[in-house]
Amino acid sequence: MEPMIRVEGVAKKFCRNLRRSMWYGMRDIARNAAGLRTRSGLLRKDEFWALRGIDLEVKRGEVLGVIGPNGSGKSTLLKLLNGIYWPDAGRVSVRGRVGALIEVGAGFHPMLSGRENIYVNGAVLGMSKKEIDARFDDIVAFADIGDFLDMPVKHYSSGMFVRLGFAVAVHCDPDVLLIDEILAVGDMSFRRRCYNRIDEMKKRCAIILVSHNMFQIGRICSTTLFLRQGQTRFIGSSARGILAYYESVSNNANNEDREIRSEGPIRMVEEKHSLDGNRLEIDFIMETDPEHCEIPYGLSLTLLDASDHLFAQTNSLFQQRVFQGPGRVRLTIPGLNLNHGIYRANLMVYDADHSRLFSMYRNLFSFSVSRRFVAGATVYFEDASWESLPNLESKP
């Protein structure tokens, strides 16, 4: 199958100095007008590589997640794919109609109403007025902005912008859908609706999702690209990509044969688990440094199968459960519903915003399942419960 998105050896550079950047631009335009080649492969004073040596392919039916720290080039990559930027080296090829959600409010005129902006944004995405008319009611129903449809969008919240922008983008029947970390501003019910819509769309289009939320990446993406300092550090299965990112953040060496621990100011000092049929119960004994006792944190447990694929996940933050100080945290999963196989558990400890990783524990324990269930690509334990038992003393 021919890839819908192909990126070959792409590089993009920027200049830190605005005045010098304008001067470089004028010189490059003059050289192009004179028929001379620009030296796009070389860095001039104050220039830096935002991306360099990027290669990837995404076919119809695939979802590629893009992760990495701030400034690693994720948004730049999406803007190259959407034609906002032109690469300084390499080649970008995108086939078909593109639906893009790159910035909150992009493609909207602030003085126009939501109703009028549906037509403006739809036209930007390549839809005709006849197509927009036919899908208008569906767009409004999905956006769910109620009585605010005829209000100027300059009065919209960021969440309302995202609702309307996403609704238009997914109803233009795109062949390629680009999403850049904007679902984070939507509420939980809207995010769930977006996940369901993406699940429907990924069968017929190619999708690239940029996110700092590893739950989103594990939930949606089959493949993950990990960028750091503008270069590819990993591309492959989402489970391994997420772990590669965590290991990079924690500066921990990779070792496949033993438990990997990267411990910070909020950490787990002991773990006890019991598996009774289809019920799994785990007690985590947590410890905090004195200066971090007042900081709320959350826990995320992932289960990887024998092929290192992310098979199951539960996150206390996604269930709006945060903890504080030392003590015991109990996770109960009443129905594992896992297919036959061997699974390895990994634990991550985050801050309450899911933006800082305190500690990571890889290959925490393993267990086997002999009975067989029918499950999707990734299982999400919606019936899992997280419970704080603070009266238990942590280990010295």
Short mmCIF file of C-alpha atoms in Angstrom, two decimals:
data_model
loop_
_atom_site.label_atom_id
_atom_site.label_comp_id
_atom_site.label_asym_id
_atom_site.label_seq_id
_atom_site.Cartn_x
_atom_site.Cartn_y
_atom_site.Cartn_z
CA MET A 1 0.00 0.00 0.00
CA GLU A 2 1.34 3.42 -0.99
CA PRO A 3 2.10 5.63 2.07
CA MET A 4 -0.16 8.65 2.53
CA ILE A 5 2.71 10.48 4.27
CA ARG A 6 6.37 10.08 3.34
CA VAL A 7 9.21 12.07 4.89
CA GLU A 8 12.73 11.48 3.53
CA GLY A 9 15.83 13.02 5.13
CA VAL A 10 13.96 16.16 6.15
CA ALA A 11 15.74 19.00 7.95
CA LYS A 12 14.51 22.42 9.05
CA LYS A 13 16.52 25.25 10.59
CA PHE A 14 15.60 28.54 12.25
CA CYS A 15 17.47 31.65 13.32
CA ARG A 16 17.44 32.89 16.93
CA ASN A 17 17.90 36.54 15.90
CA LEU A 18 14.89 38.17 14.21
CA ARG A 19 16.85 40.86 12.35
CA ARG A 20 19.42 38.39 11.09
CA SER A 21 16.64 35.96 10.13
CA MET A 22 15.02 38.64 7.93
CA TRP A 23 18.40 39.40 6.35
CA TYR A 24 19.01 35.71 5.61
CA GLY A 25 15.53 35.48 4.07
CA MET A 26 16.14 38.43 1.77
CA ARG A 27 19.49 36.98 0.67
CA ASP A 28 17.96 33.57 -0.04
CA ILE A 29 15.13 35.12 -2.07
CA ALA A 30 17.64 37.15 -4.09
CA ARG A 31 19.79 34.08 -4.76
CA ASN A 32 16.74 32.08 -5.88
CA ALA A 33 15.65 34.93 -8.17
CA ALA A 34 19.13 34.99 -9.71
CA GLY A 35 19.04 31.24 -10.30
CA LEU A 36 21.67 30.53 -7.65
CA ARG A 37 21.42 27.71 -5.13
CA THR A 38 21.03 28.59 -1.46
CA ARG A 39 23.24 26.88 1.08
CA SER A 40 20.35 25.36 2.99
CA GLY A 41 22.47 22.49 4.31
CA LEU A 42 24.78 24.80 6.26
CA LEU A 43 24.15 26.71 9.47
CA ARG A 44 24.85 30.43 9.49
CA LYS A 45 25.37 32.60 12.54
CA ASP A 46 22.56 32.23 15.14
CA GLU A 47 20.91 29.40 13.19
CA PHE A 48 20.09 25.98 14.65
CA TRP A 49 18.52 22.75 13.45
CA ALA A 50 14.94 22.33 14.64
CA LEU A 51 14.77 19.02 12.75
CA ARG A 52 17.42 17.00 11.02
CA GLY A 53 17.51 13.65 9.23
CA ILE A 54 13.85 12.72 9.76
CA ASP A 55 12.51 9.70 7.88
CA LEU A 56 9.04 8.22 8.29
CA GLU A 57 6.11 6.72 6.44
CA VAL A 58 2.45 6.53 7.48
CA LYS A 59 -0.02 4.44 5.50
CA ARG A 60 -3.79 4.57 5.45
CA GLY A 61 -5.10 2.86 8.58
CA GLU A 62 -2.03 3.72 10.68
CA VAL A 63 -1.73 6.17 13.57
CA LEU A 64 1.71 7.60 14.35
CA GLY A 65 2.32 9.20 17.72
CA VAL A 66 5.03 11.85 18.05
CA ILE A 67 6.52 12.39 21.50
CA GLY A 68 9.49 14.20 23.00
CA PRO A 69 10.39 17.07 25.33
CA ASN A 70 9.50 20.67 24.56
CA GLY A 71 11.62 22.07 21.74
CA SER A 72 12.32 18.69 20.18
CA GLY A 73 10.68 19.60 16.84
CA LYS A 74 7.26 17.92 17.12
CA SER A 75 5.15 20.93 16.09
CA THR A 76 7.69 21.88 13.42
CA LEU A 77 7.26 18.43 11.88
CA LEU A 78 3.48 18.84 11.71
CA LYS A 79 3.81 22.30 10.14
CA LEU A 80 6.12 20.83 7.49
CA LEU A 81 3.55 18.14 6.74
CA ASN A 82 0.78 20.74 6.52
CA GLY A 83 2.77 22.96 4.14
CA ILE A 84 3.16 25.86 6.58
CA TYR A 85 6.96 25.46 6.50
CA TRP A 86 9.20 24.37 3.64
CA PRO A 87 12.04 21.94 4.46
CA ASP A 88 15.62 23.15 4.15
CA ALA A 89 16.66 19.65 3.13
CA GLY A 90 14.92 16.42 2.21
CA ARG A 91 11.47 15.75 0.82
CA VAL A 92 7.94 15.76 2.24
CA SER A 93 5.12 14.02 0.37
CA VAL A 94 1.49 14.09 1.55
CA ARG A 95 -1.27 12.55 -0.57
CA GLY A 96 -4.95 13.49 -0.42
CA ARG A 97 -6.99 15.96 1.63
CA VAL A 98 -5.38 17.07 4.91
CA GLY A 99 -7.26 17.90 8.09
CA ALA A 100 -5.03 19.69 10.59
CA LEU A 101 -5.45 20.81 14.21
CA ILE A 102 -2.11 22.39 14.93
CA GLU A 103 -2.90 25.42 17.09
CA VAL A 104 -5.95 26.44 19.12
CA GLY A 105 -7.89 28.97 17.05
CA ALA A 106 -5.92 28.42 13.85
CA GLY A 107 -8.08 28.94 10.77
CA PHE A 108 -10.70 30.99 12.64
CA HIS A 109 -11.47 34.68 12.21
CA PRO A 110 -12.00 36.19 15.69
CA MET A 111 -14.70 38.65 14.58
CA LEU A 112 -16.84 36.02 12.84
CA SER A 113 -19.33 33.77 14.59
CA GLY A 114 -18.89 30.05 15.09
CA ARG A 115 -21.42 29.43 12.33
CA GLU A 116 -19.48 31.60 9.86
CA ASN A 117 -16.15 30.12 10.90
CA ILE A 118 -17.39 26.63 10.12
CA TYR A 119 -17.61 27.73 6.48
CA VAL A 120 -14.27 29.57 6.62
CA ASN A 121 -12.40 26.70 8.24
CA GLY A 122 -14.09 24.15 6.03
CA ALA A 123 -13.02 26.08 2.93
CA VAL A 124 -9.43 26.20 4.25
CA LEU A 125 -9.55 22.40 4.58
CA GLY A 126 -10.71 22.07 0.95
CA MET A 127 -14.45 21.59 1.43
CA SER A 128 -16.95 23.13 -0.95
CA LYS A 129 -19.97 25.09 0.33
CA LYS A 130 -22.21 22.23 -0.78
CA GLU A 131 -20.18 19.75 1.31
CA ILE A 132 -20.26 22.04 4.36
CA ASP A 133 -24.03 22.54 3.99
CA ALA A 134 -24.55 18.77 3.91
CA ARG A 135 -22.45 18.19 7.06
CA PHE A 136 -23.26 21.37 8.96
CA ASP A 137 -25.70 19.78 11.41
CA ASP A 138 -23.27 16.93 12.16
CA ILE A 139 -20.45 19.42 12.78
CA VAL A 140 -22.56 21.47 15.19
CA ALA A 141 -23.78 18.35 17.00
CA PHE A 142 -20.24 17.03 17.47
CA ALA A 143 -18.86 20.42 18.60
CA ASP A 144 -21.68 20.70 21.17
CA ILE A 145 -21.24 24.44 21.72
CA GLY A 146 -24.97 24.99 22.17
CA ASP A 147 -26.21 28.56 22.14
CA PHE A 148 -22.76 29.99 21.39
CA LEU A 149 -22.80 29.06 17.70
CA ASP A 150 -23.72 32.61 16.63
CA MET A 151 -21.33 34.35 19.04
CA PRO A 152 -18.04 35.82 17.72
CA VAL A 153 -15.34 33.24 18.38
CA LYS A 154 -13.09 35.84 20.02
CA HIS A 155 -15.23 35.21 23.11
CA TYR A 156 -14.75 31.42 22.94
CA SER A 157 -12.69 29.55 25.52
CA SER A 158 -9.78 27.42 24.32
CA GLY A 159 -11.94 24.34 24.90
CA MET A 160 -14.69 25.70 22.64
CA PHE A 161 -12.12 26.48 19.93
CA VAL A 162 -10.88 22.89 20.08
CA ARG A 163 -14.40 21.48 19.95
CA LEU A 164 -15.30 23.47 16.84
CA GLY A 165 -11.94 22.98 15.12
CA PHE A 166 -11.90 19.23 15.71
CA ALA A 167 -15.52 18.90 14.58
CA VAL A 168 -14.78 20.62 11.26
CA ALA A 169 -11.53 18.72 10.69
CA VAL A 170 -13.01 15.25 11.20
CA HIS A 171 -16.06 15.98 9.06
CA CYS A 172 -14.07 17.04 6.00
CA ASP A 173 -13.34 13.35 5.29
CA PRO A 174 -9.56 13.83 5.36
CA ASP A 175 -7.10 11.34 3.92
CA VAL A 176 -4.53 12.65 6.41
CA LEU A 177 -5.31 13.99 9.90
CA LEU A 178 -2.71 15.97 11.86
CA ILE A 179 -3.35 16.68 15.56
CA ASP A 180 -0.97 18.68 17.76
CA GLU A 181 -1.49 18.49 21.56
CA ILE A 182 -4.81 20.29 21.55
CA LEU A 183 -7.05 17.58 22.97
CA ALA A 184 -5.48 18.35 26.35
CA VAL A 185 -7.65 21.47 26.69
CA GLY A 186 -10.91 19.57 26.15
CA ASP A 187 -12.93 18.12 29.00
CA MET A 188 -13.01 14.38 29.67
CA SER A 189 -16.29 13.65 27.88
CA PHE A 190 -15.13 15.51 24.76
CA ARG A 191 -11.76 13.73 24.77
CA ARG A 192 -13.52 10.38 24.98
CA ARG A 193 -15.71 11.39 22.02
CA CYS A 194 -12.58 12.39 20.10
CA TYR A 195 -10.90 9.04 20.86
CA ASN A 196 -13.94 7.18 19.57
CA ARG A 197 -14.04 9.31 16.43
CA ILE A 198 -10.33 8.74 15.78
CA ASP A 199 -10.87 4.99 16.22
CA GLU A 200 -13.49 5.18 13.47
CA MET A 201 -11.37 7.36 11.17
CA LYS A 202 -8.08 5.48 11.41
CA LYS A 203 -9.49 2.68 9.27
CA ARG A 204 -9.74 5.00 6.28
CA CYS A 205 -7.04 7.65 6.75
CA ALA A 206 -3.49 8.22 8.03
CA ILE A 207 -3.21 10.04 11.37
CA ILE A 208 -0.33 11.74 13.16
CA LEU A 209 -0.85 12.72 16.81
CA VAL A 210 1.57 14.90 18.76
CA SER A 211 1.11 14.66 22.51
CA HIS A 212 2.82 14.84 25.89
CA ASN A 213 0.13 12.56 27.29
CA MET A 214 1.45 9.01 27.20
CA PHE A 215 -2.04 7.68 27.91
CA GLN A 216 -3.25 9.25 24.66
CA ILE A 217 -0.29 7.81 22.75
CA GLY A 218 -0.82 4.32 24.15
CA ARG A 219 -4.58 4.60 23.64
CA ILE A 220 -4.55 5.72 20.01
CA CYS A 221 -1.20 5.09 18.30
CA SER A 222 0.14 1.87 16.81
CA THR A 223 3.58 3.38 16.14
CA THR A 224 5.48 6.13 17.95
CA LEU A 225 8.24 8.50 16.89
CA PHE A 226 10.39 9.79 19.75
CA LEU A 227 12.15 13.07 18.91
CA ARG A 228 14.88 14.72 20.96
CA GLN A 229 16.86 17.81 19.93
CA GLY A 230 15.35 17.59 16.45
CA GLN A 231 16.52 14.05 15.74
CA THR A 232 14.88 10.64 15.75
CA ARG A 233 15.76 8.72 18.91
CA PHE A 234 13.27 5.90 18.36
CA ILE A 235 10.56 4.87 15.93
CA GLY A 236 8.60 1.67 16.41
CA SER A 237 5.91 0.22 18.67
CA SER A 238 4.21 2.70 20.99
CA ALA A 239 5.01 0.65 24.09
CA ARG A 240 8.75 0.71 23.42
CA GLY A 241 8.61 4.34 22.29
CA ILE A 242 6.96 5.44 25.54
CA LEU A 243 9.48 3.52 27.61
CA ALA A 244 12.36 4.95 25.55
CA TYR A 245 11.04 8.43 26.29
CA TYR A 246 10.74 7.74 30.02
CA GLU A 247 14.22 6.25 30.13
CA SER A 248 15.59 9.30 28.35
CA VAL A 249 13.84 11.65 30.79
CA SER A 250 15.15 9.73 33.78
CA ASN A 251 18.67 9.31 32.32
CA ASN A 252 18.45 5.62 33.07
CA ALA A 253 20.38 3.03 31.08
CA ASN A 254 18.35 0.45 29.21
CA ASN A 255 18.64 -3.12 30.50
CA GLU A 256 16.19 -5.70 29.20
CA ASP A 257 17.20 -8.48 31.62
CA ARG A 258 16.53 -6.89 35.00
CA GLU A 259 14.18 -4.53 36.73
CA ILE A 260 14.95 -0.92 35.84
CA ARG A 261 14.41 1.69 38.51
CA SER A 262 14.72 5.43 38.20
CA GLU A 263 13.78 6.94 41.52
CA GLY A 264 13.05 10.55 42.33
CA PRO A 265 11.72 12.53 45.29
CA ILE A 266 8.42 10.57 45.22
CA ARG A 267 9.08 6.85 44.87
CA MET A 268 7.87 3.34 45.51
CA VAL A 269 9.91 1.37 48.06
CA GLU A 270 7.97 -1.90 48.06
CA GLU A 271 5.37 -3.70 45.96
CA LYS A 272 3.12 -6.62 46.84
CA HIS A 273 0.72 -8.17 44.37
CA SER A 274 -1.72 -11.04 44.33
CA LEU A 275 -3.49 -12.62 41.37
CA ASP A 276 -6.65 -14.56 42.16
CA GLY A 277 -8.21 -15.88 38.98
CA ASN A 278 -9.13 -12.80 36.98
CA ARG A 279 -8.60 -10.34 39.86
CA LEU A 280 -5.30 -8.49 40.37
CA GLU A 281 -4.53 -6.51 43.52
CA ILE A 282 -1.32 -4.54 44.03
CA ASP A 283 -0.10 -2.59 47.06
CA PHE A 284 2.52 0.10 46.43
CA ILE A 285 4.38 1.39 49.49
CA MET A 286 5.20 5.01 48.68
CA GLU A 287 7.88 7.24 50.15
CA THR A 288 8.49 10.98 49.68
CA ASP A 289 11.31 13.36 50.51
CA PRO A 290 10.34 15.79 53.31
CA GLU A 291 10.25 18.78 50.97
CA HIS A 292 7.91 16.93 48.59
CA CYS A 293 5.35 15.67 51.13
CA GLU A 294 2.77 18.26 50.06
CA ILE A 295 3.06 17.57 46.32
CA PRO A 296 0.15 15.54 44.86
CA TYR A 297 1.08 12.70 42.54
CA GLY A 298 -0.50 10.01 40.42
CA LEU A 299 0.41 6.47 39.38
CA SER A 300 0.22 4.69 36.04
CA LEU A 301 0.48 0.93 35.58
CA THR A 302 1.11 -0.56 32.13
CA LEU A 303 1.20 -4.23 31.15
CA LEU A 304 3.39 -5.32 28.24
CA ASP A 305 3.02 -8.66 26.50
CA ALA A 306 5.87 -10.95 25.47
CA SER A 307 6.39 -8.93 22.27
CA ASP A 308 6.81 -5.67 24.23
CA HIS A 309 3.46 -4.38 22.97
CA LEU A 310 1.45 -2.17 25.29
CA PHE A 311 -1.47 -4.46 26.02
CA ALA A 312 -3.18 -2.91 29.02
CA GLN A 313 -3.05 0.29 31.07
CA THR A 314 -4.65 2.10 33.98
CA ASN A 315 -3.86 5.58 35.24
CA SER A 316 -4.99 7.09 38.54
CA LEU A 317 -4.86 10.60 37.07
CA PHE A 318 -7.21 9.62 34.25
CA GLN A 319 -9.63 8.48 36.95
CA GLN A 320 -9.05 11.76 38.82
CA ARG A 321 -7.29 10.06 41.76
CA VAL A 322 -4.23 11.78 43.21
CA PHE A 323 -2.21 10.94 46.33
CA GLN A 324 -0.02 12.85 48.74
CA GLY A 325 2.79 11.98 51.14
CA PRO A 326 4.07 8.54 52.21
CA GLY A 327 1.78 5.57 52.70
CA ARG A 328 0.18 2.75 50.78
CA VAL A 329 -1.64 2.94 47.47
CA ARG A 330 -3.75 -0.04 46.48
CA LEU A 331 -4.73 -0.80 42.91
CA THR A 332 -7.51 -3.33 42.40
CA ILE A 333 -8.41 -4.66 38.96
CA PRO A 334 -11.44 -6.93 39.38
CA GLY A 335 -11.47 -8.13 35.77
CA LEU A 336 -8.16 -8.44 33.91
CA ASN A 337 -9.75 -9.88 30.76
CA LEU A 338 -6.35 -10.52 29.21
CA ASN A 339 -5.56 -12.97 26.44
CA HIS A 340 -3.40 -16.02 27.03
CA GLY A 341 0.24 -15.06 27.57
CA ILE A 342 2.91 -13.64 29.85
CA TYR A 343 2.74 -10.00 30.96
CA ARG A 344 5.25 -7.64 32.58
CA ALA A 345 4.18 -4.70 34.75
CA ASN A 346 5.69 -1.23 34.63
CA LEU A 347 4.93 1.60 37.05
CA MET A 348 5.33 5.36 36.56
CA VAL A 349 4.90 8.07 39.21
CA TYR A 350 3.88 11.51 37.90
CA ASP A 351 2.95 14.90 39.24
CA ALA A 352 -0.74 15.78 39.22
CA ASP A 353 -0.45 17.59 35.84
CA HIS A 354 1.04 14.51 34.16
CA SER A 355 3.93 16.72 33.01
CA ARG A 356 6.76 15.55 35.30
CA LEU A 357 7.95 11.99 35.81
CA PHE A 358 9.11 11.42 39.40
CA SER A 359 10.00 7.73 39.25
CA MET A 360 9.81 4.79 36.85
CA TYR A 361 9.93 1.04 37.48
CA ARG A 362 10.27 -1.29 34.53
CA ASN A 363 9.79 -5.06 34.70
CA LEU A 364 8.33 -4.66 38.18
CA PHE A 365 6.83 -8.14 38.15
CA SER A 366 5.46 -10.64 35.64
CA PHE A 367 2.55 -13.05 35.58
CA SER A 368 0.90 -15.44 33.15
CA VAL A 369 -2.69 -15.78 31.98
CA SER A 370 -3.98 -19.15 30.77
CA ARG A 371 -7.62 -18.36 29.99
CA ARG A 372 -8.48 -16.55 26.75
CA PHE A 373 -10.58 -13.43 26.23
CA VAL A 374 -11.34 -11.39 23.13
CA ALA A 375 -9.65 -8.01 23.52
CA GLY A 376 -8.74 -5.08 21.31
CA ALA A 377 -5.30 -3.64 20.62
CA THR A 378 -5.06 -2.16 24.10
CA VAL A 379 -7.13 -2.91 27.20
CA TYR A 380 -8.14 -0.05 29.49
CA PHE A 381 -9.21 -1.07 32.97
CA GLU A 382 -12.15 1.27 33.42
CA ASP A 383 -13.33 -0.71 36.46
CA ALA A 384 -9.93 -0.46 38.18
CA SER A 385 -9.91 1.32 41.53
CA TRP A 386 -7.11 3.27 43.18
CA GLU A 387 -7.26 3.57 46.96
CA SER A 388 -5.08 5.51 49.39
CA LEU A 389 -4.26 3.81 52.71
CA PRO A 390 -2.09 6.47 54.42
CA ASN A 391 -2.00 4.88 57.88
CA LEU A 392 0.61 2.30 56.87
CA GLU A 393 4.16 3.42 57.64
CA SER A 394 6.57 3.47 54.72
CA LYS A 395 9.86 1.60 54.92
CA PRO A 396 12.79 3.52 56.46
#
